Short mmCIF file of C-alpha atoms in Angstrom, two decimals:
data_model
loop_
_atom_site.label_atom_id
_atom_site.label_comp_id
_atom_site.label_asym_id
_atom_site.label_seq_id
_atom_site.Cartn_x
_atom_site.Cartn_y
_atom_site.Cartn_z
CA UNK A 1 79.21 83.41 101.30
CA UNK A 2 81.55 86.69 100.63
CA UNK A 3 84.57 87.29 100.24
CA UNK A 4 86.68 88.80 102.49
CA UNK A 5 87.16 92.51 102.04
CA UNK A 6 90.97 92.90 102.70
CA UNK A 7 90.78 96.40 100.80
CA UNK A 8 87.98 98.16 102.92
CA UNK A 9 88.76 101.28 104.12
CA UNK A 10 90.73 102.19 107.26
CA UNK A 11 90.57 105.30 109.06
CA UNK A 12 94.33 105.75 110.02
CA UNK A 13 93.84 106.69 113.60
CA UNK A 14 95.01 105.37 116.85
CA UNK A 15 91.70 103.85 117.93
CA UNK A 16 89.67 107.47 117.91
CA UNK A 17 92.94 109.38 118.29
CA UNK A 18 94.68 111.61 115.41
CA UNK A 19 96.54 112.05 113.36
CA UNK A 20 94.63 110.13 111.14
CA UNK A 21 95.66 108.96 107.25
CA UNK A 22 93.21 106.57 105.89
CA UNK A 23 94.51 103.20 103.72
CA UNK A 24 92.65 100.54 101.97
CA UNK A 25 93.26 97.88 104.88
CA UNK A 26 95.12 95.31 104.29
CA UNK A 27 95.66 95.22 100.74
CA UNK A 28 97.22 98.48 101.09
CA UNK A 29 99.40 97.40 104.00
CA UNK A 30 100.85 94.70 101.85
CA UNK A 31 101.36 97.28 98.86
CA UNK A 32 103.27 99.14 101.24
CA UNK A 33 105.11 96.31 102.58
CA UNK A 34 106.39 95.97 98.90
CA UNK A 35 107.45 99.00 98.34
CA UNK A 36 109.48 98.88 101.05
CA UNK A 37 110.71 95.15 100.15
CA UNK A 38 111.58 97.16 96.74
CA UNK A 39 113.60 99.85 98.38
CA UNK A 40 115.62 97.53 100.64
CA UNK A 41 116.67 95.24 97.54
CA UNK A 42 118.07 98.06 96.01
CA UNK A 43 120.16 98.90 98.44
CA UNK A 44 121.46 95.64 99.61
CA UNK A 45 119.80 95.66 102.80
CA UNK A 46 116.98 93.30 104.29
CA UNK A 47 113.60 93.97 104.15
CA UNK A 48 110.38 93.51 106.04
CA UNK A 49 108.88 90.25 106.43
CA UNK A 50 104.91 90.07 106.89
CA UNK A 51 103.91 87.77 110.05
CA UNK A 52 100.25 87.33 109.66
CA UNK A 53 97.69 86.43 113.00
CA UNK A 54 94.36 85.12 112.78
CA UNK A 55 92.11 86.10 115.45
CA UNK A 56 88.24 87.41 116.31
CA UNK A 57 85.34 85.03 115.57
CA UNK A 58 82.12 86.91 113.29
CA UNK A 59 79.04 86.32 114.99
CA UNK A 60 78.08 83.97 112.01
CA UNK A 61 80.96 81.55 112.27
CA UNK A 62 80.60 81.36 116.05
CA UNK A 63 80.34 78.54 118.54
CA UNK A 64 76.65 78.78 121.03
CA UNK A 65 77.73 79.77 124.20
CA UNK A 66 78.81 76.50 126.63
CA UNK A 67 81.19 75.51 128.96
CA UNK A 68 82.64 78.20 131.32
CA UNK A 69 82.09 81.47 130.08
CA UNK A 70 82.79 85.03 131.71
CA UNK A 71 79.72 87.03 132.02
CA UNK A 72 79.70 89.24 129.09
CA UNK A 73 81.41 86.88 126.76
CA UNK A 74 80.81 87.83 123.01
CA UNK A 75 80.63 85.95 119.39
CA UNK A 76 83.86 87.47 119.06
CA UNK A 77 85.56 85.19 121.33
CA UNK A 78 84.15 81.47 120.27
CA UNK A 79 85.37 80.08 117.39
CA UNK A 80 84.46 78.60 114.93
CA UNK A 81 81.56 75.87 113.90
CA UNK A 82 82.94 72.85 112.13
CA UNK A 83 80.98 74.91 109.05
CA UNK A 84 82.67 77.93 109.36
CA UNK A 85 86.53 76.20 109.08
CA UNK A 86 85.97 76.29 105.54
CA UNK A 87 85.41 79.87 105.65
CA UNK A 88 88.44 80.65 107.64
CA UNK A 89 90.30 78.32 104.79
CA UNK A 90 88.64 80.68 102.18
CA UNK A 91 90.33 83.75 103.99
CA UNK A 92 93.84 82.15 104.49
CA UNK A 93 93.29 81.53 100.41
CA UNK A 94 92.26 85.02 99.84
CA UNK A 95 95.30 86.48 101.76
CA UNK A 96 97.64 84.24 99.77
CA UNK A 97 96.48 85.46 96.51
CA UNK A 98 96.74 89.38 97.73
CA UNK A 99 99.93 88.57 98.52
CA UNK A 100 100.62 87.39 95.41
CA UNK A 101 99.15 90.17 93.65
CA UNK A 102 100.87 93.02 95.71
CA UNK A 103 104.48 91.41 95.40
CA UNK A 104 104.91 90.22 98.85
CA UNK A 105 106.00 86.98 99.99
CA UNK A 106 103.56 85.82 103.00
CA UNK A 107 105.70 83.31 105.10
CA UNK A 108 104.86 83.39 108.88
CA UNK A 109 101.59 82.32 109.66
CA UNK A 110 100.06 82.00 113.16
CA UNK A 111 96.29 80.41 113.30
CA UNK A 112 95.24 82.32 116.59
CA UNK A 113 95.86 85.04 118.91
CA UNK A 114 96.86 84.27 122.11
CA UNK A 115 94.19 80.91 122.43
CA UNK A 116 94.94 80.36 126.13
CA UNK A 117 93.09 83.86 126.92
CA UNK A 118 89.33 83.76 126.90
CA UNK A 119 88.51 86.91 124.88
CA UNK A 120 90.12 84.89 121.91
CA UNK A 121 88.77 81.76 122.84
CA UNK A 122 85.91 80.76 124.90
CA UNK A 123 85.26 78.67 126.93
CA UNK A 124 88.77 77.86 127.95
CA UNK A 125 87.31 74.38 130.05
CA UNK A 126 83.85 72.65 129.82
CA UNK A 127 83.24 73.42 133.58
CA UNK A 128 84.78 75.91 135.88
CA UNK A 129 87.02 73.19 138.06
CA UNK A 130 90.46 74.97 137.42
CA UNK A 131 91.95 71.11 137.77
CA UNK A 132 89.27 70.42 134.41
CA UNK A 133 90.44 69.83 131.52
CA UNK A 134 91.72 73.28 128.67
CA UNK A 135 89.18 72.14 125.80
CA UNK A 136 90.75 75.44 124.30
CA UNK A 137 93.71 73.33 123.26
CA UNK A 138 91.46 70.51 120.92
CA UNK A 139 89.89 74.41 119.65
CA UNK A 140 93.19 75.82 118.73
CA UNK A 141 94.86 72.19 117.32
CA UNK A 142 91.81 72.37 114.79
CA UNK A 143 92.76 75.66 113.79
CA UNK A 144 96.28 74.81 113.67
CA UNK A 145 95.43 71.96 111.38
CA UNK A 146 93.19 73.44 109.06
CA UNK A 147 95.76 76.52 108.41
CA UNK A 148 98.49 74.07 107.48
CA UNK A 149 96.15 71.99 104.96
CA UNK A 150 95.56 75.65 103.45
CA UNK A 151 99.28 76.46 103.16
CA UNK A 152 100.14 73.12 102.26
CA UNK A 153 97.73 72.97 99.23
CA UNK A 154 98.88 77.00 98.19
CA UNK A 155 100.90 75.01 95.00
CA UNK A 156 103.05 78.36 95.41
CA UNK A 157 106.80 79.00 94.89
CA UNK A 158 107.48 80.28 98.71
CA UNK A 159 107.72 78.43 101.64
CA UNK A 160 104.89 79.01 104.36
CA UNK A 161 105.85 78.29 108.08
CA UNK A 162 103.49 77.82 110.82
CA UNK A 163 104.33 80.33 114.01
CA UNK A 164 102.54 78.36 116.86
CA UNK A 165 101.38 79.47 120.10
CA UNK A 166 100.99 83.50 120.21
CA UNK A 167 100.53 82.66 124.18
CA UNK A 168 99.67 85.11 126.72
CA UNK A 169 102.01 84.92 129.40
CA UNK A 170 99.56 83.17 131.96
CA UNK A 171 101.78 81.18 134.46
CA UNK A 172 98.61 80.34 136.79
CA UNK A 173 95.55 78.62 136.09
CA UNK A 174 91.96 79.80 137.11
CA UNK A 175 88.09 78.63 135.09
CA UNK A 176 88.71 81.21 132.46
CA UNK A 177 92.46 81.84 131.73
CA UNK A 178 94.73 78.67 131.12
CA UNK A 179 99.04 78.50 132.00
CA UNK A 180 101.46 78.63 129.54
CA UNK A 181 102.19 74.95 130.72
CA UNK A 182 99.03 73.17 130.57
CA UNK A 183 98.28 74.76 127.39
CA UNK A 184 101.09 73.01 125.49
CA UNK A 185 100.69 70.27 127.66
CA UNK A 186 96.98 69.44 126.19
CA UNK A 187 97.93 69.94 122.56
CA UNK A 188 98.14 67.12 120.87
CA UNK A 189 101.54 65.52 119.63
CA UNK A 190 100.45 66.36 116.17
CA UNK A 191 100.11 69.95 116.57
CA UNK A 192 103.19 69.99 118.65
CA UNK A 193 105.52 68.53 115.94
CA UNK A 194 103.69 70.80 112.86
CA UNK A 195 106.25 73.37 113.28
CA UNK A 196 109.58 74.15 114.43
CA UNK A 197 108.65 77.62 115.75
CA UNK A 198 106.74 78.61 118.71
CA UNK A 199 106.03 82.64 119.91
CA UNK A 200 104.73 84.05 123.49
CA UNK A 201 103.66 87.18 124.72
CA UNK A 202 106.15 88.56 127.26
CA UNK A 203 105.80 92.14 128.56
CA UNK A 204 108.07 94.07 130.79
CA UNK A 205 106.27 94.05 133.94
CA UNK A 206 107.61 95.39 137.50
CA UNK A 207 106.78 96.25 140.81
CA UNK A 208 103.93 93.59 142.37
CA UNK A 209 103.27 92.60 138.45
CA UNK A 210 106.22 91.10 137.96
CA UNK A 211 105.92 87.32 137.62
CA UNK A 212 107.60 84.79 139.98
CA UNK A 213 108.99 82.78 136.35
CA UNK A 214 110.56 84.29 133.15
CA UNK A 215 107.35 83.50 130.98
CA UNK A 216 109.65 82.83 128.39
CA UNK A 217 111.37 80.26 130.47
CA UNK A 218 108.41 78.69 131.91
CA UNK A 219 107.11 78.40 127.53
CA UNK A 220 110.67 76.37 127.00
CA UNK A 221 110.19 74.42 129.49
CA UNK A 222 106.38 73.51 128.72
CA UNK A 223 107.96 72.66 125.35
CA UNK A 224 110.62 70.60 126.45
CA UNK A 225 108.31 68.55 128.22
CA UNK A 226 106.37 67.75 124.77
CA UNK A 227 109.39 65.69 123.47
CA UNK A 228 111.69 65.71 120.70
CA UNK A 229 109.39 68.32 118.76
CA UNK A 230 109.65 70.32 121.48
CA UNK A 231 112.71 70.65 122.71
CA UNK A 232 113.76 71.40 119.28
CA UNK A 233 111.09 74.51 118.76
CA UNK A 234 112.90 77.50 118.39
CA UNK A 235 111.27 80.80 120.08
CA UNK A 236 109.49 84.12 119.17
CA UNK A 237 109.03 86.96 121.49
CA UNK A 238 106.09 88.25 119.41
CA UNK A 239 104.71 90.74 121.58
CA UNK A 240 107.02 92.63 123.79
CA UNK A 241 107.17 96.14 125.01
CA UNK A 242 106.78 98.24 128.47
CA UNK A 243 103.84 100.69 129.82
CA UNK A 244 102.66 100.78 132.84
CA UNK A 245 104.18 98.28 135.89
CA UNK A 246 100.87 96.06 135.40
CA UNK A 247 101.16 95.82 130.88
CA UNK A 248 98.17 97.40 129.31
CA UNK A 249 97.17 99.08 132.45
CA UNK A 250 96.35 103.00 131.44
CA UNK A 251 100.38 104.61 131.82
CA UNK A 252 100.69 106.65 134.72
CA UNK A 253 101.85 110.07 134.70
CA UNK A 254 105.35 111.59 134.80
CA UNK A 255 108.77 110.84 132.74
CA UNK A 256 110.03 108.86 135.90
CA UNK A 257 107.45 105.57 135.55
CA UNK A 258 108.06 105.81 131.72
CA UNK A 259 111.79 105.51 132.76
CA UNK A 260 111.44 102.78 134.88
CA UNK A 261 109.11 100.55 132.14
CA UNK A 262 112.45 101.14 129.72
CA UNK A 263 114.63 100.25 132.32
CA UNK A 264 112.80 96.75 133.02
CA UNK A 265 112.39 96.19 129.02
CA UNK A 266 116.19 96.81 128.90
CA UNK A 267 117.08 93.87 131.35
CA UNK A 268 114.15 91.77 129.30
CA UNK A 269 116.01 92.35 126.14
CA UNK A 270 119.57 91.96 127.37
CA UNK A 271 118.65 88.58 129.20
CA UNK A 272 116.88 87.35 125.79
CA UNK A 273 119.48 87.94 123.90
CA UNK A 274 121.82 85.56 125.42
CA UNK A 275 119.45 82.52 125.11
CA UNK A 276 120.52 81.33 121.55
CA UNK A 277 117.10 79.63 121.31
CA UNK A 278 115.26 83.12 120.46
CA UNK A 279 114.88 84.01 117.20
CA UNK A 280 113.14 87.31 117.33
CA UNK A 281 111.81 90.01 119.32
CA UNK A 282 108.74 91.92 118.37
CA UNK A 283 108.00 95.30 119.65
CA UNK A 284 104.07 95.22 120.52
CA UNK A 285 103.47 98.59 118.74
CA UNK A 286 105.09 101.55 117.81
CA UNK A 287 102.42 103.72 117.23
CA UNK A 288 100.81 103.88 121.01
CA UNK A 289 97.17 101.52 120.79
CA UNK A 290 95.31 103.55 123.52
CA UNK A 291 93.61 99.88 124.45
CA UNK A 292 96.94 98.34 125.32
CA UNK A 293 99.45 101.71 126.00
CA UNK A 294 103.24 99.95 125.51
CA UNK A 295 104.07 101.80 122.07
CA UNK A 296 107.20 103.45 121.32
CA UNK A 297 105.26 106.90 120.33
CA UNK A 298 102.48 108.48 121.81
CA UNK A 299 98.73 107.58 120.40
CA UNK A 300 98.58 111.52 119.60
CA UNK A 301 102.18 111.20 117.78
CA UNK A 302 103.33 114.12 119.71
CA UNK A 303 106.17 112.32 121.83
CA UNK A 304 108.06 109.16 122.38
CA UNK A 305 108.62 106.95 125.18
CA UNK A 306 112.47 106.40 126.54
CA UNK A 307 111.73 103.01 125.40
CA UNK A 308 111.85 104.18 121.64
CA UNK A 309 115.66 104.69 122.14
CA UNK A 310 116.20 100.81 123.12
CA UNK A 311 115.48 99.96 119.64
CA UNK A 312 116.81 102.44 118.05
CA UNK A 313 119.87 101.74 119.48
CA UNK A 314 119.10 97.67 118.47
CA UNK A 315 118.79 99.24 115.17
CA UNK A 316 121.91 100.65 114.93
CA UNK A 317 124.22 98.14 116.81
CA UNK A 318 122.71 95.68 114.19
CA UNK A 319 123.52 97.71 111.18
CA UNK A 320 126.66 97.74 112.42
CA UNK A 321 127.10 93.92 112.77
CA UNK A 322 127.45 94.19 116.45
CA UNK A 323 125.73 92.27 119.14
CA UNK A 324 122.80 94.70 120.30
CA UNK A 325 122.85 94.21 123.52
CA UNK A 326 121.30 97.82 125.59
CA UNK A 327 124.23 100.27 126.68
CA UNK A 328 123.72 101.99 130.06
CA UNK A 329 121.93 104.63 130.47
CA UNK A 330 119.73 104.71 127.42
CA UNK A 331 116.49 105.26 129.37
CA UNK A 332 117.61 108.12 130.96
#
């Protein structure tokens, strides 16, 4: 019965961590976004696009508790009532008409973070037979649906595309978590053939974290299995980066693991970039989020990671018009 407060304040800091500058939340993200848009139109050069992610249920739009849940499990992580859709309509409206108002063009959308994890939705099955069917699937494809009737009916002058997926990188099942592969393989056809672009988490993990399959190979190939749709998805890397071996795991001390995480993002990169069926890459931050440590700089702003270089170097290579693939010895 509100409306969504996409101006309220922000503190500017890294969690709890300075330096802090506060900003009027989104609203002033998007201001921002087009006065960068500005600057890189008057120079010839491309500018930022916005890719916008849903995710994070208010405890008054939230499913009751059912199904398999993890001890603990909040409002946060059930959504949404068949009431509260039209509410989550209502934002996608309001964010359209900021964008409008601030200058920016709003074209990627993705309905839900990473919907095969259950802190973003819960309960992944009804029961907690890991054979049982992913009822987080039929959750997701209603979300998926009710974003592209909101885009659809926008009326506006730029095109809105639906970025599906936003998987976590699961390549096993268990009662709570659900595979890259029988997550696409329960979403209905419909959903499937609603867009031509699909994204996936893919970290650079190493040591005993390092999973047996590519994640990204093991998402093409749950797509190809879907059909024509499918096999003719093209693929985001929407959340990449390197920390610690196990990704999100607290960073452990010393320039030589730091090294090592740059070193295994490095091969990541340089094996992406010869599939011709990625799109883009995403760095997954650059300011450090002390909750997930894989930025580029530290939380505190005082350093950067040997990581920060592989971009940079990207950066450069591309504004060059040369194939960035990741010279030698840039970690070191």
């Amino acid at each position: 019965g509100q409306s969504p407060r996409l101006q309220a304040p922000r503190s500017g800091c890294a969690r709890s961590v300075g330096p802090c500058a506060a900003y009027a939340g989104i609203g002033a993200e998007l201001a921002a976004i087009a006065a960068q848009q500005r600057a890189a139109r008057s120079e010839g050069r491309p500018g930022f696009q916005v890719v916008l992610d849903v995710f994070g249920t208010p405890a008054w739009a939230a499913r009751p508790p059912s199904g398999c849940e993890l001890p603990g499990t909040r409002a946060f992580s059930r959504p949404l009532t068949d009431a509260a859709l039209a509410a989550y309509r209502s934002l996608i409206g309001s964010l359209l008409a900021m964008g409008r108002r601030k200058g920016v063009a709003l074209s990627w959308w993705s309905p839900w973070n990473e919907p095969n994890d259950p802190v973003f939705i819960s309960p992944q099955r009804a029961d907690c037979a890991v054979t049982s069917h992913p009822i987080s699937a039929a959750v997701y494809a209603q979300l998926a649906s009710a974003m592209a009737q909101e885009l659809a009916a926008d009326g506006g002058m730029e095109p809105h595309h639906l970025l599906l997926g936003e998987l976590n990188a699961y390549q096993h099942d268990s009662p709570h978590q659900t595979s890259i592969a029988s997550f696409i393989a329960a979403l209905p056809a419909q959903t499937i053939c609603s867009s031509a672009t699909w994204s996936v988490h893919a970290y650079a993990a190493r040591g005993a974290s390092t999973p047996t399959v590519d994640p990204v190979k093991a998402f093409e190939a749950a797509l190809d299995a879907r059909g024509p749709c499918g096999h003719d998805a093209h693929v985001w890397i929407t959340e990449a980066g390197a920390g610690a071996p196990h990704p999100g795991d607290r960073r452990p001390p010393g320039v030589a693991d730091a090294r090592a995480g740059c070193e295994a993002l490095a091969a990541q990169l340089n094996a992406w970039d010869r599939d011709p069926r990625i799109e883009a890459i995403l760095q997954y931050s650059f300011r450090e989020d002390p909750a997930f440590p894989v930025g580029l700089v530290s939380a505190d702003m005082s350093h950067s990671y040997p990581a920060y270089r592989i971009w940079s170097s990207r950066a450069r290579a591309r504004a060059r018009g040369i194939t960035p693939a990741v010279p030698p010895g840039v970690c070191a």
